[in-house]
PDB file of C-alpha atoms (C1' of nucleotides) in Angstrom:
ATOM      1  CA  MET S  12      -4.865 -38.217 -75.662  1.00 37.00           C
ATOM      2  CA  SER S  13      -2.089 -38.844 -73.278  1.00 39.00           C
ATOM      3  CA  GLY S  14       0.810 -37.596 -75.213  1.00 37.00           C
ATOM      4  CA  SER S  15       2.323 -35.360 -72.737  1.00 38.00           C
ATOM      5  CA  THR S  16       5.135 -33.508 -74.288  1.00 40.00           C
ATOM      6  CA  THR S  17       7.705 -35.806 -72.856  1.00 44.00           C
ATOM      7  CA  GLN S  18       8.179 -38.798 -74.990  1.00 47.00           C
ATOM      8  CA  GLY S  19       8.664 -41.150 -72.154  1.00 46.00           C
ATOM      9  CA  SER S  20      11.890 -42.147 -70.607  1.00 45.00           C
ATOM     10  CA  SER S  21      12.863 -44.539 -73.293  1.00 49.00           C
ATOM     11  CA  GLY S  22      14.080 -42.776 -76.378  1.00 61.00           C
ATOM     12  CA  LYS S  23      16.111 -39.769 -77.243  1.00 75.00           C
ATOM     13  CA  LEU S  24      14.819 -36.281 -77.356  1.00 86.00           C
ATOM     14  CA  THR S  25      13.577 -35.043 -80.641  1.00 92.00           C
ATOM     15  CA  LEU S  26      14.918 -31.824 -82.010  1.00 95.00           C
ATOM     16  CA  GLY S  27      11.731 -30.060 -81.056  1.00 96.00           C
ATOM     17  CA  GLN S  28      11.732 -31.375 -77.526  1.00 93.00           C
ATOM     18  CA  TYR S  29      15.328 -30.402 -77.150  1.00 94.00           C
ATOM     19  CA  LEU S  30      14.793 -26.879 -78.380  1.00 95.00           C
ATOM     20  CA  ALA S  31      11.679 -26.469 -76.282  1.00 94.00           C
ATOM     21  CA  SER S  32      13.439 -27.668 -73.176  1.00 90.00           C
ATOM     22  CA  ILE S  33      16.216 -25.190 -73.654  1.00 92.00           C
ATOM     23  CA  ARG S  34      13.884 -22.305 -74.247  1.00 93.00           C
ATOM     24  CA  THR S  35      11.684 -22.992 -71.270  1.00 90.00           C
ATOM     25  CA  ASP S  36      14.756 -23.591 -69.234  1.00 86.00           C
ATOM     26  CA  ARG S  37      16.016 -20.159 -70.044  1.00 88.00           C
ATOM     27  CA  LYS S  38      12.564 -18.809 -69.372  1.00 91.00           C
ATOM     28  CA  LEU S  39      12.180 -17.269 -72.760  1.00 93.00           C
ATOM     29  CA  THR S  40       8.946 -16.899 -74.650  1.00 95.00           C
ATOM     30  CA  LEU S  41       8.452 -17.766 -78.274  1.00 96.00           C
ATOM     31  CA  ARG S  42       8.212 -14.107 -79.100  1.00 96.00           C
ATOM     32  CA  GLN S  43      11.338 -13.266 -77.184  1.00 95.00           C
ATOM     33  CA  VAL S  44      13.229 -15.770 -79.249  1.00 96.00           C
ATOM     34  CA  GLU S  45      11.705 -14.348 -82.379  1.00 96.00           C
ATOM     35  CA  GLU S  46      12.993 -10.960 -81.348  1.00 94.00           C
ATOM     36  CA  ALA S  47      16.387 -12.269 -80.341  1.00 94.00           C
ATOM     37  CA  THR S  48      16.864 -13.828 -83.737  1.00 95.00           C
ATOM     38  CA  ASN S  49      15.916 -10.588 -85.397  1.00 94.00           C
ATOM     39  CA  LYS S  50      12.772 -12.180 -86.809  1.00 94.00           C
ATOM     40  CA  GLU S  51      14.809 -14.833 -88.484  1.00 96.00           C
ATOM     41  CA  VAL S  52      12.648 -17.356 -86.696  1.00 97.00           C
ATOM     42  CA  SER S  53       9.049 -16.375 -86.175  1.00 97.00           C
ATOM     43  CA  ASN S  54       7.295 -17.378 -83.001  1.00 97.00           C
ATOM     44  CA  ALA S  55       4.720 -19.305 -84.982  1.00 97.00           C
ATOM     45  CA  TYR S  56       7.376 -21.250 -86.755  1.00 98.00           C
ATOM     46  CA  LEU S  57       9.342 -21.937 -83.624  1.00 98.00           C
ATOM     47  CA  SER S  58       6.199 -23.334 -82.093  1.00 98.00           C
ATOM     48  CA  GLN S  59       5.863 -25.755 -84.973  1.00 97.00           C
ATOM     49  CA  ILE S  60       9.465 -26.773 -84.676  1.00 98.00           C
ATOM     50  CA  GLU S  61       9.174 -27.408 -80.978  1.00 97.00           C
ATOM     51  CA  ASN S  62       6.123 -29.557 -81.540  1.00 97.00           C
ATOM     52  CA  ASP S  63       7.823 -31.527 -84.274  1.00 97.00           C
ATOM     53  CA  LYS S  64       5.498 -30.284 -86.937  1.00 96.00           C
ATOM     54  CA  ILE S  65       8.479 -29.379 -89.047  1.00 97.00           C
ATOM     55  CA  GLN S  66      10.498 -32.342 -90.172  1.00 95.00           C
ATOM     56  CA  GLN S  67      13.690 -30.599 -91.126  1.00 97.00           C
ATOM     57  CA  PRO S  68      14.170 -26.931 -90.403  1.00 97.00           C
ATOM     58  CA  SER S  69      16.702 -25.260 -92.632  1.00 97.00           C
ATOM     59  CA  PRO S  70      20.308 -24.944 -91.519  1.00 97.00           C
ATOM     60  CA  ASN S  71      19.923 -21.214 -91.392  1.00 95.00           C
ATOM     61  CA  VAL S  72      17.121 -21.458 -88.903  1.00 97.00           C
ATOM     62  CA  LEU S  73      19.068 -23.931 -86.844  1.00 97.00           C
ATOM     63  CA  HIS S  74      22.039 -21.652 -86.884  1.00 96.00           C
ATOM     64  CA  ALA S  75      20.022 -18.711 -85.689  1.00 96.00           C
ATOM     65  CA  LEU S  76      18.734 -20.760 -82.792  1.00 96.00           C
ATOM     66  CA  ALA S  77      22.120 -22.198 -81.959  1.00 95.00           C
ATOM     67  CA  ASP S  78      23.371 -18.663 -81.979  1.00 93.00           C
ATOM     68  CA  ILE S  79      21.006 -17.187 -79.469  1.00 94.00           C
ATOM     69  CA  TYR S  80      20.890 -20.237 -77.265  1.00 93.00           C
ATOM     70  CA  VAL S  81      24.650 -20.529 -77.469  1.00 90.00           C
ATOM     71  CA  ILE S  82      24.500 -24.207 -78.220  1.00 92.00           C
ATOM     72  CA  ASP S  83      26.279 -26.294 -80.776  1.00 92.00           C
ATOM     73  CA  TYR S  84      25.166 -25.774 -84.330  1.00 94.00           C
ATOM     74  CA  GLY S  85      26.464 -29.124 -85.481  1.00 93.00           C
ATOM     75  CA  GLN S  86      24.463 -30.917 -82.870  1.00 92.00           C
ATOM     76  CA  LEU S  87      21.278 -29.268 -84.036  1.00 94.00           C
ATOM     77  CA  MET S  88      22.142 -30.178 -87.594  1.00 95.00           C
ATOM     78  CA  GLU S  89      22.517 -33.797 -86.640  1.00 94.00           C
ATOM     79  CA  MET S  90      19.362 -33.781 -84.609  1.00 95.00           C
ATOM     80  CA  ALA S  91      17.533 -32.380 -87.608  1.00 96.00           C
ATOM     81  CA  GLY S  92      18.761 -35.292 -89.672  1.00 95.00           C
ATOM     82  CA  TYR S  93      21.424 -33.533 -91.652  1.00 95.00           C
ATOM     83  CA  ILE S  94      24.721 -35.133 -92.344  1.00 91.00           C
ATOM     84  CA  THR S  95      27.528 -33.086 -90.937  1.00 88.00           C
ATOM     85  CA  GLN S  96      31.217 -33.073 -91.533  1.00 79.00           C
ATOM     86  CA  ALA S  97      31.985 -34.321 -88.082  1.00 68.00           C
ATOM     87  CA  LYS S  98      30.292 -37.599 -88.731  1.00 60.00           C
ATOM     88  CA  ALA S  99      33.310 -39.761 -88.112  1.00 45.00           C
ATOM     89  CA  ARG S 100      34.078 -38.502 -84.676  1.00 46.00           C
ATOM     90  CA  SER S 101      33.059 -41.452 -82.594  1.00 43.00           C
ATOM     91  CA  GLN S 102      36.149 -41.100 -80.468  1.00 40.00           C
ATOM     92  CA  GLY S 103      35.844 -37.784 -78.802  1.00 40.00           C
ATOM     93  CA  GLN S 104      33.139 -39.051 -76.550  1.00 42.00           C
ATOM     94  CA  ARG S 105      34.166 -36.871 -73.681  1.00 42.00           C
ATOM     95  CA  HIS S 106      31.655 -34.282 -74.577  1.00 39.00           C
ATOM     96  CA  GLY S 107      29.009 -34.590 -77.206  1.00 38.00           C
ATOM     97  CA  ARG S 108      25.748 -35.687 -75.789  1.00 39.00           C
ATOM     98  CA  VAL S 109      26.282 -34.270 -72.400  1.00 42.00           C
ATOM     99  CA  ALA S 110      25.988 -30.936 -74.040  1.00 46.00           C
ATOM    100  CA  THR S 111      22.285 -31.265 -73.556  1.00 54.00           C
ATOM    101  CA  PHE S 112      22.617 -30.813 -69.864  1.00 61.00           C
ATOM    102  CA  ALA S 113      25.477 -28.469 -70.075  1.00 62.00           C
ATOM    103  CA  ASN S 114      23.173 -26.095 -71.828  1.00 65.00           C
ATOM    104  CA  HIS S 115      20.565 -26.085 -69.142  1.00 64.00           C
ATOM    105  CA  THR S 116      20.918 -23.783 -66.259  1.00 62.00           C
ATOM    106  CA  LEU S 117      20.499 -25.901 -63.220  1.00 60.00           C
ATOM    107  CA  THR S 118      20.251 -24.623 -59.713  1.00 61.00           C
ATOM    108  CA  PRO S 119      22.605 -26.306 -57.285  1.00 60.00           C
ATOM    109  CA  ALA S 120      19.653 -27.995 -55.672  1.00 64.00           C
ATOM    110  CA  GLU S 121      18.441 -29.346 -58.936  1.00 64.00           C
ATOM    111  CA  GLU S 122      21.844 -30.495 -59.897  1.00 64.00           C
ATOM    112  CA  SER S 123      22.226 -32.333 -56.665  1.00 65.00           C
ATOM    113  CA  GLU S 124      18.843 -33.962 -57.065  1.00 67.00           C
ATOM    114  CA  LEU S 125      19.693 -35.017 -60.533  1.00 66.00           C
ATOM    115  CA  MET S 126      22.982 -36.431 -59.426  1.00 62.00           C
ATOM    116  CA  ASP S 127      21.133 -38.556 -56.928  1.00 63.00           C
ATOM    117  CA  TYR S 128      18.701 -39.649 -59.518  1.00 65.00           C
ATOM    118  CA  LEU S 129      21.469 -40.549 -61.877  1.00 63.00           C
ATOM    119  CA  LYS S 130      22.952 -42.727 -59.221  1.00 62.00           C
ATOM    120  CA  PHE S 131      19.605 -44.359 -58.803  1.00 62.00           C
ATOM    121  CA  ILE S 132      19.243 -44.996 -62.492  1.00 58.00           C
ATOM    122  CA  ARG S 133      22.616 -46.548 -62.712  1.00 59.00           C
ATOM    123  CA  SER S 134      22.151 -48.715 -59.681  1.00 56.00           C
ATOM    124  CA  ARG S 135      19.033 -50.102 -61.282  1.00 55.00           C
ATOM    125  CA  LYS S 136      20.873 -51.081 -64.383  1.00 50.00           C
ATOM    126  CA  LYS S 137      23.885 -52.475 -62.681  1.00 50.00           C
ATOM    127  CA  THR S 138      22.649 -56.007 -62.898  1.00 48.00           C
ATOM    128  CA  SER S 139      23.212 -56.041 -66.598  1.00 50.00           C
ATOM    129  CA  ASP S 140      26.418 -55.384 -68.374  1.00 47.00           C
ATOM    130  CA  LYS S 141      27.444 -51.957 -69.322  1.00 43.00           C
ATOM    131  CA  SER S 142      27.428 -51.275 -72.991  1.00 40.00           C
TER     132      SER S 142
ATOM    133  CA  MET O 267      45.067 -23.512-109.215  1.00 45.00           C
ATOM    134  CA  SER O 268      41.793 -24.722-110.282  1.00 42.00           C
ATOM    135  CA  GLY O 269      41.708 -23.181-113.690  1.00 39.00           C
ATOM    136  CA  SER O 270      41.356 -25.946-116.143  1.00 40.00           C
ATOM    137  CA  THR O 271      37.767 -25.859-117.061  1.00 41.00           C
ATOM    138  CA  THR O 272      35.475 -23.289-118.449  1.00 42.00           C
ATOM    139  CA  GLN O 273      35.590 -20.551-115.944  1.00 46.00           C
ATOM    140  CA  GLY O 274      34.418 -17.130-116.746  1.00 43.00           C
ATOM    141  CA  SER O 275      37.118 -14.589-116.565  1.00 44.00           C
ATOM    142  CA  SER O 276      35.021 -12.754-114.057  1.00 52.00           C
ATOM    143  CA  GLY O 277      34.839 -13.574-110.407  1.00 66.00           C
ATOM    144  CA  LYS O 278      34.142 -16.740-108.547  1.00 75.00           C
ATOM    145  CA  LEU O 279      32.280 -19.716-109.797  1.00 85.00           C
ATOM    146  CA  THR O 280      28.773 -20.254-108.658  1.00 93.00           C
ATOM    147  CA  LEU O 281      27.861 -23.497-107.008  1.00 96.00           C
ATOM    148  CA  GLY O 282      26.246 -24.679-110.194  1.00 96.00           C
ATOM    149  CA  GLN O 283      29.180 -23.755-112.351  1.00 93.00           C
ATOM    150  CA  TYR O 284      31.527 -25.448-109.963  1.00 94.00           C
ATOM    151  CA  LEU O 285      29.543 -28.660-109.902  1.00 95.00           C
ATOM    152  CA  ALA O 286      29.141 -28.648-113.649  1.00 93.00           C
ATOM    153  CA  SER O 287      32.840 -28.112-114.193  1.00 91.00           C
ATOM    154  CA  ILE O 288      33.676 -31.030-111.986  1.00 92.00           C
ATOM    155  CA  ARG O 289      31.236 -33.331-113.678  1.00 93.00           C
ATOM    156  CA  THR O 290      32.359 -32.503-117.175  1.00 91.00           C
ATOM    157  CA  ASP O 291      35.936 -32.768-116.067  1.00 88.00           C
ATOM    158  CA  ARG O 292      35.265 -36.270-114.914  1.00 89.00           C
ATOM    159  CA  LYS O 293      33.420 -36.949-118.132  1.00 91.00           C
ATOM    160  CA  LEU O 294      30.283 -38.026-116.411  1.00 94.00           C
ATOM    161  CA  THR O 295      26.764 -37.556-117.687  1.00 96.00           C
ATOM    162  CA  LEU O 296      23.895 -36.275-115.656  1.00 97.00           C
ATOM    163  CA  ARG O 297      22.359 -39.703-115.649  1.00 96.00           C
ATOM    164  CA  GLN O 298      25.567 -41.346-114.557  1.00 96.00           C
ATOM    165  CA  VAL O 299      25.669 -39.085-111.566  1.00 96.00           C
ATOM    166  CA  GLU O 300      22.064 -39.854-110.847  1.00 96.00           C
ATOM    167  CA  GLU O 301      22.959 -43.522-110.827  1.00 94.00           C
ATOM    168  CA  ALA O 302      26.072 -42.987-108.760  1.00 95.00           C
ATOM    169  CA  THR O 303      24.091 -41.263-106.085  1.00 95.00           C
ATOM    170  CA  ASN O 304      21.570 -44.048-106.074  1.00 94.00           C
ATOM    171  CA  LYS O 305      18.889 -41.734-107.406  1.00 94.00           C
ATOM    172  CA  GLU O 306      19.437 -39.404-104.523  1.00 95.00           C
ATOM    173  CA  VAL O 307      19.973 -36.687-107.084  1.00 97.00           C
ATOM    174  CA  SER O 308      17.953 -36.999-110.245  1.00 97.00           C
ATOM    175  CA  ASN O 309      19.516 -35.959-113.523  1.00 97.00           C
ATOM    176  CA  ALA O 310      16.809 -33.394-114.053  1.00 97.00           C
ATOM    177  CA  TYR O 311      17.441 -31.866-110.701  1.00 98.00           C
ATOM    178  CA  LEU O 312      21.180 -31.867-111.101  1.00 98.00           C
ATOM    179  CA  SER O 313      20.721 -30.007-114.338  1.00 98.00           C
ATOM    180  CA  GLN O 314      18.764 -27.337-112.527  1.00 98.00           C
ATOM    181  CA  ILE O 315      21.423 -27.089-109.878  1.00 98.00           C
ATOM    182  CA  GLU O 316      24.200 -26.756-112.425  1.00 97.00           C
ATOM    183  CA  ASN O 317      22.326 -23.985-114.179  1.00 97.00           C
ATOM    184  CA  ASP O 318      21.699 -22.158-110.943  1.00 97.00           C
ATOM    185  CA  LYS O 319      17.981 -22.633-111.152  1.00 96.00           C
ATOM    186  CA  ILE O 320      18.040 -23.884-107.608  1.00 97.00           C
ATOM    187  CA  GLN O 321      19.071 -21.293-105.104  1.00 95.00           C
ATOM    188  CA  GLN O 322      19.957 -23.515-102.208  1.00 97.00           C
ATOM    189  CA  PRO O 323      20.036 -27.273-102.618  1.00 98.00           C
ATOM    190  CA  SER O 324      19.576 -29.158 -99.401  1.00 97.00           C
ATOM    191  CA  PRO O 325      22.604 -30.293 -97.417  1.00 97.00           C
ATOM    192  CA  ASN O 326      21.728 -33.878 -98.109  1.00 95.00           C
ATOM    193  CA  VAL O 327      21.902 -33.345-101.829  1.00 97.00           C
ATOM    194  CA  LEU O 328      25.176 -31.516-101.460  1.00 97.00           C
ATOM    195  CA  HIS O 329      26.530 -34.316 -99.374  1.00 96.00           C
ATOM    196  CA  ALA O 330      25.606 -36.907-101.946  1.00 96.00           C
ATOM    197  CA  LEU O 331      27.404 -34.932-104.594  1.00 96.00           C
ATOM    198  CA  ALA O 332      30.443 -34.267-102.454  1.00 95.00           C
ATOM    199  CA  ASP O 333      30.486 -37.956-101.810  1.00 93.00           C
ATOM    200  CA  ILE O 334      30.634 -39.174-105.376  1.00 94.00           C
ATOM    201  CA  TYR O 335      32.836 -36.364-106.621  1.00 92.00           C
ATOM    202  CA  VAL O 336      35.086 -36.781-103.618  1.00 91.00           C
ATOM    203  CA  ILE O 337      35.150 -33.101-102.904  1.00 92.00           C
ATOM    204  CA  ASP O 338      34.748 -31.176 -99.700  1.00 93.00           C
ATOM    205  CA  TYR O 339      31.256 -31.132 -98.305  1.00 95.00           C
ATOM    206  CA  GLY O 340      31.856 -28.024 -96.254  1.00 93.00           C
ATOM    207  CA  GLN O 341      32.959 -26.131 -99.294  1.00 93.00           C
ATOM    208  CA  LEU O 342      29.764 -26.995-101.096  1.00 95.00           C
ATOM    209  CA  MET O 343      27.782 -25.934 -98.076  1.00 96.00           C
ATOM    210  CA  GLU O 344      29.460 -22.580 -98.054  1.00 95.00           C
ATOM    211  CA  MET O 345      29.063 -22.175-101.768  1.00 96.00           C
ATOM    212  CA  ALA O 346      25.380 -22.874-101.360  1.00 96.00           C
ATOM    213  CA  GLY O 347      25.161 -20.087 -98.828  1.00 95.00           C
ATOM    214  CA  TYR O 348      24.896 -22.119 -95.674  1.00 95.00           C
ATOM    215  CA  ILE O 349      26.679 -21.111 -92.563  1.00 91.00           C
ATOM    216  CA  THR O 350      29.088 -23.758 -91.453  1.00 88.00           C
ATOM    217  CA  GLN O 351      30.731 -24.482 -88.180  1.00 78.00           C
ATOM    218  CA  ALA O 352      33.815 -22.776 -89.436  1.00 65.00           C
ATOM    219  CA  LYS O 353      32.036 -19.590 -88.611  1.00 55.00           C
ATOM    220  CA  ALA O 354      31.709 -20.526 -85.008  1.00 50.00           C
ATOM    221  CA  ARG O 355      32.864 -17.712 -82.891  1.00 46.00           C
ATOM    222  CA  SER O 356      33.545 -17.615 -79.219  1.00 41.00           C
ATOM    223  CA  GLN O 357      31.998 -20.405 -77.326  1.00 42.00           C
ATOM    224  CA  GLY O 358      30.934 -17.958 -74.713  1.00 42.00           C
ATOM    225  CA  GLN O 359      30.826 -18.515 -71.039  1.00 41.00           C
ATOM    226  CA  ARG O 360      30.218 -21.861 -69.584  1.00 43.00           C
ATOM    227  CA  HIS O 361      27.893 -22.465 -66.711  1.00 41.00           C
ATOM    228  CA  GLY O 362      30.126 -23.424 -63.903  1.00 38.00           C
ATOM    229  CA  ARG O 363      28.064 -25.654 -61.778  1.00 36.00           C
ATOM    230  CA  VAL O 364      26.890 -27.686 -64.673  1.00 39.00           C
ATOM    231  CA  ALA O 365      30.416 -28.878 -65.040  1.00 38.00           C
ATOM    232  CA  THR O 366      29.515 -31.647 -62.694  1.00 44.00           C
ATOM    233  CA  PHE O 367      27.288 -33.100 -65.316  1.00 53.00           C
ATOM    234  CA  ALA O 368      29.615 -32.324 -68.104  1.00 46.00           C
ATOM    235  CA  ASN O 369      32.122 -34.612 -66.495  1.00 43.00           C
ATOM    236  CA  HIS O 370      29.711 -37.464 -66.453  1.00 44.00           C
ATOM    237  CA  THR O 371      29.302 -39.273 -69.675  1.00 51.00           C
ATOM    238  CA  LEU O 372      25.618 -39.794 -69.963  1.00 55.00           C
ATOM    239  CA  THR O 373      24.075 -42.284 -72.271  1.00 58.00           C
ATOM    240  CA  PRO O 374      21.239 -40.946 -74.368  1.00 57.00           C
ATOM    241  CA  ALA O 375      18.790 -42.961 -72.338  1.00 62.00           C
ATOM    242  CA  GLU O 376      20.113 -41.574 -69.101  1.00 62.00           C
ATOM    243  CA  GLU O 377      20.034 -38.110 -70.452  1.00 64.00           C
ATOM    244  CA  SER O 378      16.453 -38.528 -71.472  1.00 65.00           C
ATOM    245  CA  GLU O 379      15.458 -39.917 -68.120  1.00 68.00           C
ATOM    246  CA  LEU O 380      17.128 -37.073 -66.354  1.00 68.00           C
ATOM    247  CA  MET O 381      15.383 -34.582 -68.545  1.00 65.00           C
ATOM    248  CA  ASP O 382      12.072 -36.069 -67.559  1.00 65.00           C
ATOM    249  CA  TYR O 383      13.037 -36.054 -63.954  1.00 68.00           C
ATOM    250  CA  LEU O 384      14.084 -32.441 -64.152  1.00 65.00           C
ATOM    251  CA  LYS O 385      10.691 -31.583 -65.519  1.00 64.00           C
ATOM    252  CA  PHE O 386       9.115 -33.447 -62.679  1.00 65.00           C
ATOM    253  CA  ILE O 387      11.204 -31.633 -60.113  1.00 61.00           C
ATOM    254  CA  ARG O 388      10.291 -28.305 -61.528  1.00 61.00           C
ATOM    255  CA  SER O 389       6.627 -29.076 -61.843  1.00 57.00           C
ATOM    256  CA  ARG O 390       6.609 -29.893 -58.134  1.00 54.00           C
ATOM    257  CA  LYS O 391       8.044 -26.528 -57.278  1.00 51.00           C
ATOM    258  CA  LYS O 392       5.830 -24.607 -59.549  1.00 46.00           C
ATOM    259  CA  THR O 393       3.477 -23.383 -56.857  1.00 44.00           C
ATOM    260  CA  SER O 394       6.080 -21.305 -55.120  1.00 44.00           C
ATOM    261  CA  ASP O 395       7.615 -18.587 -57.132  1.00 44.00           C
ATOM    262  CA  LYS O 396       9.110 -15.328 -56.278  1.00 39.00           C
ATOM    263  CA  SER O 397      11.043 -12.672 -58.053  1.00 34.00           C
TER     264      SER O 397
ATOM    265  C1'  DA N 222     -18.295  -8.416 -63.993  1.00 59.73           C
ATOM    266  C1'  DG N 223     -14.718  -6.153 -68.093  1.00 59.73           C
ATOM    267  C1'  DT N 224     -10.636  -4.723 -70.415  1.00 59.73           C
ATOM    268  C1'  DG N 225      -6.016  -5.384 -71.623  1.00 59.73           C
ATOM    269  C1'  DT N 226      -2.008  -8.236 -72.404  1.00 59.73           C
ATOM    270  C1'  DA N 227       0.996 -12.131 -72.767  1.00 59.73           C
ATOM    271  C1'  DT N 228       1.582 -16.702 -74.141  1.00 59.73           C
ATOM    272  C1'  DG N 229       1.395 -20.844 -77.051  1.00 59.73           C
ATOM    273  C1'  DC N 230      -0.643 -22.520 -80.944  1.00 59.73           C
ATOM    274  C1'  DT N 231      -3.275 -23.070 -85.455  1.00 59.73           C
ATOM    275  C1'  DT N 232      -4.781 -21.774 -90.002  1.00 59.73           C
ATOM    276  C1'  DG N 233      -4.329 -20.287 -94.574  1.00 59.73           C
ATOM    277  C1'  DA N 234      -1.203 -18.623 -98.023  1.00 59.73           C
ATOM    278  C1'  DT N 235       3.355 -18.362-100.447  1.00 59.73           C
ATOM    279  C1'  DA N 236       8.047 -19.724-101.814  1.00 59.73           C
ATOM    280  C1'  DT N 237      10.802 -23.124-103.262  1.00 59.73           C
ATOM    281  C1'  DA N 238      13.178 -27.598-103.220  1.00 59.73           C
ATOM    282  C1'  DC N 239      12.493 -31.682-105.605  1.00 59.73           C
ATOM    283  C1'  DT N 240      10.047 -35.347-108.929  1.00 59.73           C
ATOM    284  C1'  DT N 241       8.233 -37.343-113.000  1.00 59.73           C
ATOM    285  C1'  DA N 242       7.463 -37.108-117.589  1.00 59.73           C
ATOM    286  C1'  DG N 243       8.826 -35.504-121.650  1.00 59.73           C
ATOM    287  C1'  DC N 244      11.089 -32.480-125.224  1.00 59.73           C
ATOM    288  C1'  DA N 245      15.054 -31.182-128.502  1.00 59.73           C
ATOM    289  C1'  DT N 246      19.044 -31.927-130.471  1.00 59.73           C
ATOM    290  C1'  DG N 247      22.857 -34.648-131.876  1.00 59.73           C
ATOM    291  C1'  DC N 248      25.050 -38.940-133.338  1.00 59.73           C
ATOM    292  C1'  DG N 249      25.217 -43.077-134.983  1.00 59.73           C
ATOM    293  C1'  DT N 250      23.568 -47.188-138.103  1.00 59.73           C
ATOM    294  C1'  DC N 251      20.614 -49.077-141.568  1.00 59.73           C
TER     295       DC N 251
ATOM    296  C1'  DG M 176      15.640 -40.453-145.145  1.00 59.73           C
ATOM    297  C1'  DA M 177      14.156 -43.095-140.895  1.00 59.73           C
ATOM    298  C1'  DC M 178      14.982 -45.486-136.573  1.00 59.73           C
ATOM    299  C1'  DG M 179      17.163 -45.863-132.286  1.00 59.73           C
ATOM    300  C1'  DC M 180      19.237 -43.737-128.231  1.00 59.73           C
ATOM    301  C1'  DA M 181      21.978 -40.868-125.413  1.00 59.73           C
ATOM    302  C1'  DT M 182      22.524 -36.278-123.605  1.00 59.73           C
ATOM    303  C1'  DG M 183      21.133 -31.963-121.536  1.00 59.73           C
ATOM    304  C1'  DC M 184      17.307 -29.544-120.421  1.00 59.73           C
ATOM    305  C1'  DT M 185      12.406 -27.965-119.403  1.00 59.73           C
ATOM    306  C1'  DA M 186       7.446 -27.969-117.870  1.00 59.73           C
ATOM    307  C1'  DA M 187       4.094 -29.257-114.677  1.00 59.73           C
ATOM    308  C1'  DG M 188       3.172 -31.183-110.523  1.00 59.73           C
ATOM    309  C1'  DT M 189       3.960 -32.446-105.420  1.00 59.73           C
ATOM    310  C1'  DA M 190       5.903 -31.799-100.936  1.00 59.73           C
ATOM    311  C1'  DT M 191       7.201 -28.978 -97.437  1.00 59.73           C
ATOM    312  C1'  DA M 192       9.508 -25.097 -95.064  1.00 59.73           C
ATOM    313  C1'  DT M 193       8.260 -20.549 -93.780  1.00 59.73           C
ATOM    314  C1'  DC M 194       5.267 -16.348 -93.042  1.00 59.73           C
ATOM    315  C1'  DA M 195       1.304 -13.345 -91.569  1.00 59.73           C
ATOM    316  C1'  DA M 196      -2.621 -13.272 -89.252  1.00 59.73           C
ATOM    317  C1'  DG M 197      -5.473 -14.619 -85.902  1.00 59.73           C
ATOM    318  C1'  DC M 198      -7.424 -17.696 -82.163  1.00 59.73           C
ATOM    319  C1'  DA M 199      -7.824 -19.372 -77.248  1.00 59.73           C
ATOM    320  C1'  DT M 200      -6.686 -19.461 -72.896  1.00 59.73           C
ATOM    321  C1'  DA M 201      -4.690 -17.538 -68.817  1.00 59.73           C
ATOM    322  C1'  DC M 202      -3.325 -13.869 -65.929  1.00 59.73           C
ATOM    323  C1'  DA M 203      -3.487  -9.200 -64.287  1.00 59.73           C
ATOM    324  C1'  DC M 204      -5.660  -4.799 -62.945  1.00 59.73           C
ATOM    325  C1'  DT M 205      -9.593  -1.329 -62.157  1.00 59.73           C
TER     326       DT M 205
END
DNA sequence: AGTGTATGCTTGATATACTTAGCATGCGTC
DNA sequence: GACGCATGCTAAGTATATCAAGCATACACT
């Protein structure tokens, strides 16, 4: 029951949620992705990944997806629980997580709405210290 | 370079041969390595890897070995047949308007909240569509 | 109605990484 | 010789990623 696909506003996105959000954002179907990856990732399997039925997809699968979505392979690797070489890069914070949004195609209207909402979120939290 | 251990006069070393040569060089036993990796890699399994019975050990196993041997993780990954970030080609085009968000450093929580909100926005608009 | 088609998802089967137990040989000491 | 015991390895089992096929619903069109 319940269990909408969103996992609430508390935690991070899972790998599956992340991949699903990107695909739907780009308005691609499971089978289109399967085609785009040259059958490297079947639509059935992608469905399982997006629903977190697969605990740790292989690097090759992740690479194929990163390839067609044009997103960062290393990020997918980390999300999947793999240890990557760039594990000690806690300094270059300028990018990194924001990549999530950078990889979504937002309309100007949406972007503006989100900017407002971000302001709202931050104003709510302002009472407590920043971390 | 390299050449100090038993390398076939033929071509490159396989992953297993490479790992075995390092271990014997260091005069370690399979069970010592198993201990050193905190049982992350069992001696039985390491034996299979060294004899190329395992086609593609998982990145986590490779990382554990790279760790205790103090060798390059990425090299092991490539030897095992994984594609690494080194292969990353052109980053491709960036989505211009998203730059606004890219310049904001979002916390994971904020990012997640915004993702939910974006879904909400789009679900509202769903009734009207045109192409 | 009905027929087709697209979409997401599930189900059963297979491949293979990985584990646990044990084998075989060698090397030492009695 | 027999008893330990360390070393590399193997055999059988479990877990899980991945595939091929199909199901269910929704949407379109006649």
